[in-house]
Amino acid sequence: MESDKKSNMITRSMREGALLGFAILLIVLYVLYTYGYLRPMNDWGDTIQAGITIVLMPIGLGVGYGFFQGYRVRRKLDRVRETLSDWEKSGVTAGSMPDVGDDEVGRLGEQLDRISKRWEEQVTSLQRLSTNNAQLAEQARITAIVEERQRLARELHDAVSQQLFAISMTATAVGRTLEKDFNKAQRQVALIEEMASVAQSEMRALLLHLRPVYLEGKALEQGLRELIRELEIKVPMEIQLEMDEGLTLVKGIENHLFRIVQEAMSNTLRHAKADKMDIRIHRKLNTVRVMLRDDGVGFELDEKKQASYGLSTMEERVIELGGAIQIITAPGKGTRIEITVPLLDEERNKTEEDGNAAGNGV
């Protein structure tokens, strides 16, 4: 559709140029005829040939001029569009707006460049605020722990406790129906197995939340690998972590990414019924890309799921970092979550300094 629009711009300019050339031709012929400079030739063949030449020359010039003008404007707009597309994909300006001239398109590019600088300043302030929030959260850890214990108590009562009660009631019913109806007793045993599996998944997810709320001074990679090693002992699920070596971010971003991954693991354990989960964290230009993928049951990405507590928490944390999140899923197709977080000013300089130090063997 975009290519059609761009080609229509050139076609429209060529058509307008042809009409302009034809209009100028009519005006010139009228003036020449009025003042007696235009006289018919004796030979009709020469008259037709001259007429065709006179008509085609201005129309051809108009078409050529229209093509040149349309192509020149299209090139400028393409450069502006490509830059805007890069900004959209990276979540922040990947570079300044290129120089597209001094005309109206050039002034539009200058205005967009000023907007991009303000955008970058706002994201920088947002990330700085995120780091300050992390420091405040460190001071309020005791309150957070108390609230987390209360939440876990409610989760245990609402989920695991009810599952265990249902298992107990069903087991009692099995003893009564075993001799009377063996087939019904078999169905009840299968139901007990299913409820026990659900309760086990809920318990594993709750145990995951008993982990430290934040990294507690550890690097992001170290904290994630320790979390994965602990889970692999307790959970029959393969978890693979792929992360750029030496990637170090400021405290606010690392804490948020750690909690996002932790929340994704909890959702996978509770709902996905997955056998494998992949976690990939890489730096690409001035952004950090996070990809979380499982081979579970997936779900319909409707308003109800979008508003679920786990996904809402992850989205809020990504927004606090000035980033973007995309959730791709379907029933039976697993779930993939892609997160893009921009690196600006302090974060970018810190990452580059750590990379240079690692390269120099410091």
C-alpha atoms as one frame of an Amber mdcrd trajectory, in Angstrom:
protein
   0.000   0.000   0.000   2.869   2.410   0.818   4.623   1.745  -2.492   1.357
   2.505  -4.327   1.072   5.825  -2.541   4.671   6.761  -3.349   4.324   5.820
  -7.021   1.048   7.782  -7.188   2.915  10.900  -6.069   5.256  10.698  -9.085
   2.401   9.741 -11.430   0.333  12.665 -10.215   3.256  15.071 -10.684   3.848
  13.763 -14.223   0.165  14.127 -15.058   0.064  17.658 -13.691   3.253  18.510
 -15.626   1.710  17.179 -18.843  -1.449  19.242 -18.278   0.645  22.328 -17.562
   2.693  21.797 -20.759  -0.480  21.347 -22.804  -2.033  24.485 -21.304   1.098
  26.519 -22.083   1.034  25.130 -25.645  -2.562  26.299 -26.135  -1.741  29.768
 -24.808   1.320  30.097 -27.074  -0.643  28.918 -30.126  -3.441  31.349 -29.361
  -1.018  34.283 -29.028   0.801  33.339 -32.253  -2.489  32.958 -34.113  -3.821
  36.260 -32.784  -0.800  38.252 -33.969  -0.611  36.449 -37.292   2.556  34.463
 -36.708   0.819  31.128 -37.119  -0.016  30.269 -40.755  -1.116  26.971 -42.292
   1.371  25.045 -44.439   0.738  24.009 -48.015   1.579  20.346 -47.395  -0.800
  18.534 -45.052   1.850  15.950 -44.174   4.240  18.632 -42.978   1.382  20.304
 -41.102   0.480  17.091 -39.229   4.141  16.310 -38.456   4.775  19.842 -37.194
   1.570  19.719 -35.121   2.541  16.427 -33.489   6.012  17.791 -32.716   4.605
  21.021 -31.285   2.165  19.072 -29.078   4.579  16.382 -27.877   7.485  18.688
 -26.988   5.769  20.731 -24.226   3.875  17.685 -22.958   7.122  15.675 -22.812
   8.889  18.535 -21.053   5.984  18.780 -18.601   6.075  15.029 -17.909   9.849
  15.128 -17.383   9.598  18.146 -15.087   6.766  16.509 -13.143   8.777  13.289
 -12.732  11.828  15.226 -11.505   9.832  17.263  -9.002   7.836  14.275  -7.732
  10.913  12.055  -7.396  12.849  14.788  -5.558  10.042  15.324  -3.036   9.549
  11.571  -2.643  13.229  11.040  -1.815  13.036  13.660   0.924   9.859  12.160
   2.361  11.386   8.660   2.215  14.364   9.842   4.292  12.038  11.407   6.844
   9.843   8.282   6.919  12.820   5.913   7.331  14.143   7.968  10.243  10.717
   7.980  11.915  10.493   4.222  11.378  13.863   3.741  13.110  12.684   5.856
  16.033   9.493   3.821  16.309  11.340   0.481  16.315  13.989   1.480  18.848
  11.573   3.239  21.196  13.814   6.333  21.110  15.759   8.351  18.567  18.340
   6.136  16.867  19.931   9.263  15.335  19.179  12.809  14.304  16.920  13.713
  11.413  18.936  13.941   8.153  19.188  17.224   6.248  16.432  17.233   3.622
  16.839  20.768   2.304  15.613  24.267   3.080  12.079  23.976   1.737   8.907
  23.029   3.609   9.991  19.383   3.918  13.334  20.546   5.338  11.589  22.724
   7.925   9.372  19.762   8.828  12.509  17.647   9.344  14.033  20.323  11.600
  10.859  20.432  13.681  10.829  16.628  14.009  14.493  16.738  15.052  13.648
  19.203  17.829  10.794  16.951  18.935  13.164  13.943  19.015  15.601  15.809
  21.286  12.774  16.633  23.683  11.667  13.010  23.546  15.177  11.846  24.394
  15.371  14.281  27.303  12.049  13.034  28.652  13.123   9.377  28.422  16.412
  10.258  30.151  14.487  11.942  32.958  12.149   8.963  33.116  15.035   6.518
  33.499  16.731   8.735  36.062  13.468   8.769  37.983  13.381   4.977  37.695
  16.849   4.760  39.275  15.748   7.070  42.084  12.694   4.903  42.600  14.959
   1.868  42.904  16.940   3.600  45.630  13.753   4.497  47.464  12.547   0.919
  47.070  15.780  -0.277  48.691  14.960   1.837  51.734  11.428   0.447  51.881
  12.352  -3.243  51.624  10.921  -4.171  55.000   7.504  -2.800  54.067   7.657
  -4.573  50.707   8.509  -7.877  52.375   5.557  -7.577  54.747   3.194  -6.780
  51.880   4.601  -9.663  49.843   4.012 -12.084  52.722   0.431 -10.902  53.039
  -0.112 -11.336  49.323   1.396 -14.834  49.385  -0.851 -15.735  52.308  -3.900
 -14.679  50.286  -2.626 -16.616  47.258  -2.105 -19.732  49.382  -5.592 -19.458
  50.778  -7.340 -18.658  47.495  -5.461 -21.095  45.248  -3.424 -23.850  46.895
  -5.578 -24.253  50.004  -8.754 -24.639  47.966  -7.057 -27.108  45.614  -5.893
 -29.215  48.547  -9.382 -29.125  50.077 -10.871 -30.273  46.768  -8.307 -33.081
  46.574  -9.205 -34.160  50.102 -12.930 -34.217  49.364 -12.422 -36.104  46.098
 -10.132 -38.656  47.789 -12.815 -39.269  50.420 -15.362 -39.800  47.649 -13.053
 -42.332  45.956 -13.075 -44.501  49.050 -16.855 -44.563  49.036 -17.367 -45.253
  45.323 -14.459 -47.651  44.722 -16.477 -50.805  45.441 -19.769 -49.504  44.018
 -18.631 -47.896  40.738 -15.034 -48.676  39.710 -15.156 -46.559  36.529 -16.355
 -43.525  38.450 -13.610 -44.083  40.998 -11.024 -44.100  38.187 -12.349 -40.770
  36.928 -12.126 -39.355  40.424  -8.501 -40.527  40.747  -7.670 -38.843  37.416
  -9.314 -35.668  38.712  -7.189 -35.860  41.853  -4.049 -36.145  39.728  -5.063
 -33.103  37.674  -5.854 -31.002  40.753  -2.571 -32.032  42.378  -0.675 -30.961
  39.277  -2.416 -27.564  39.308  -1.693 -27.115  43.020   1.940 -28.041  42.431
   2.250 -25.422  39.668   0.663 -22.790  41.898   3.036 -23.666  44.729   6.093
 -23.445  42.482   5.016 -20.029  41.264   4.527 -18.859  44.835   7.959 -20.197
  45.804   9.402 -18.162  42.962   8.027 -15.011  44.587   9.814 -15.925  47.825
  13.025 -15.047  46.022  14.619 -11.644  46.815  12.487  -8.786  45.527  15.488
  -7.084  43.930  19.026  -8.058  42.909  20.543  -6.953  46.237  23.763  -5.644
  44.748  24.261  -8.469  42.225  24.641  -7.981  38.490  21.612  -8.819  36.354
  23.251 -11.854  34.731  24.401 -13.272  38.077  20.978 -12.804  39.662  19.169
 -14.442  36.730  21.540 -17.421  36.553  21.175 -18.071  40.291  17.388 -17.876
  39.938  17.420 -20.300  36.991  19.706 -22.793  38.778  17.403 -22.812  41.791
  14.284 -23.285  39.664  15.747 -26.080  37.549  16.250 -28.118  40.720  12.568
 -27.795  41.650  10.785 -27.428  38.317  10.712 -29.993  35.455  11.179 -27.278
  32.845  14.230 -26.396  30.773  15.193 -22.724  31.095  17.888 -21.268  28.828
  19.461 -17.837  29.342  21.342 -16.094  26.535  22.820 -12.710  27.471  25.573
 -10.476  26.120  28.769 -11.012  28.087  29.678  -8.045  30.261  26.354  -6.278
  29.740  25.959  -4.006  32.780  23.164  -1.481  33.205  22.250   1.056  35.842
  20.554  -0.221  38.961  17.049   0.952  38.067  16.987  -0.823  34.691  18.572
  -4.030  36.033  16.079  -4.262  38.901  13.128  -3.739  36.576  14.382  -6.308
  34.055  14.983  -8.824  36.857  11.428  -8.409  38.135  10.021  -8.600  34.595
  11.809 -11.923  33.966  10.743 -13.169  37.395   7.109 -12.298  36.670   7.312
 -13.992  33.248   8.659 -17.175  34.878   5.839 -17.116  37.419   3.217 -16.768
  34.663   4.825 -19.628  32.713   4.848 -21.929  35.738   1.257 -21.137  36.623
  -0.506 -21.101  33.302   1.649 -22.115  30.336   2.231 -25.853  31.054   5.504
 -25.391  29.152   8.485 -27.752  28.854  10.981 -25.091  27.789  11.529 -21.364
  28.287  14.090 -19.159  26.505  15.380 -15.857  27.897  17.494 -13.651  25.639
  18.936 -10.267  26.616  21.081  -8.438  24.067  22.211  -4.924  23.361  21.517
  -3.621  19.856  22.818  -0.128  19.072  21.363   2.147  21.755  18.755  -0.289
  23.065  18.519  -3.438  25.181  16.318  -6.150  23.664  14.690  -8.770  25.915
  12.916 -11.799  24.460  10.960 -14.236  26.679   9.522 -17.313  24.945   7.901
 -20.567  26.067   6.390 -23.547  24.250   3.288 -23.672  26.435  -0.421 -23.644
  25.676  -0.612 -19.932  24.867  -3.854 -17.983  25.152  -6.198 -15.603  23.347
  -4.754 -12.104  23.566  -8.040 -10.452  24.476  -8.792  -7.600  26.856  -9.139
  -9.937  29.816  -5.653 -11.386  29.423  -4.176  -7.969  28.685  -5.553  -6.732
  31.978  -4.274  -9.697  34.007  -2.133  -8.869  37.013   1.115 -10.415  35.750
   1.045  -8.849  32.282  -0.109  -5.496  33.647   2.795  -5.435  36.092   5.283
  -6.208  33.324   3.813  -3.505  31.059   3.960  -0.925  33.863   7.641  -1.672
  34.491   8.487  -1.392  30.789   6.665   1.943  30.565   8.617   3.229  33.570
  11.809   2.500  31.617  10.523   4.394  28.568  10.497   1.175  26.553   8.053
  -0.849  24.493   6.567  -4.343  24.984   4.933  -6.674  22.487   3.119  -9.905
  23.400   2.714 -12.545  20.682   0.640 -15.620  21.509  -2.153 -17.889  20.342
  -3.830 -21.005  21.747  -1.457 -23.967  21.358   1.342 -21.792  19.927   3.194
 -20.766  23.083   3.920 -17.198  24.132   6.644 -14.745  23.101   7.221 -11.412
  24.842   9.549  -8.886  23.200  10.761  -5.874  25.190  12.837  -2.933  23.963
  14.462  -0.562  26.484  16.422   2.490  25.275  19.879   3.346  26.627  20.450
   7.080  26.974  23.205   9.303  28.342  24.280   7.800  31.694  23.124   4.294
  30.818  24.838   4.337  27.416  28.105   5.707  28.821  28.109   3.174  31.660
  27.607   0.260  29.277  30.382   1.473  26.974  32.806   2.014  29.867  32.129
  -1.470  31.246  32.649  -2.948  27.765  35.961  -1.103  27.361  37.104  -2.223
  30.814  36.277  -5.843  29.991  38.178  -5.524  26.702  41.263  -4.114  28.477
  41.196  -6.897  31.041  40.400  -4.620  33.954
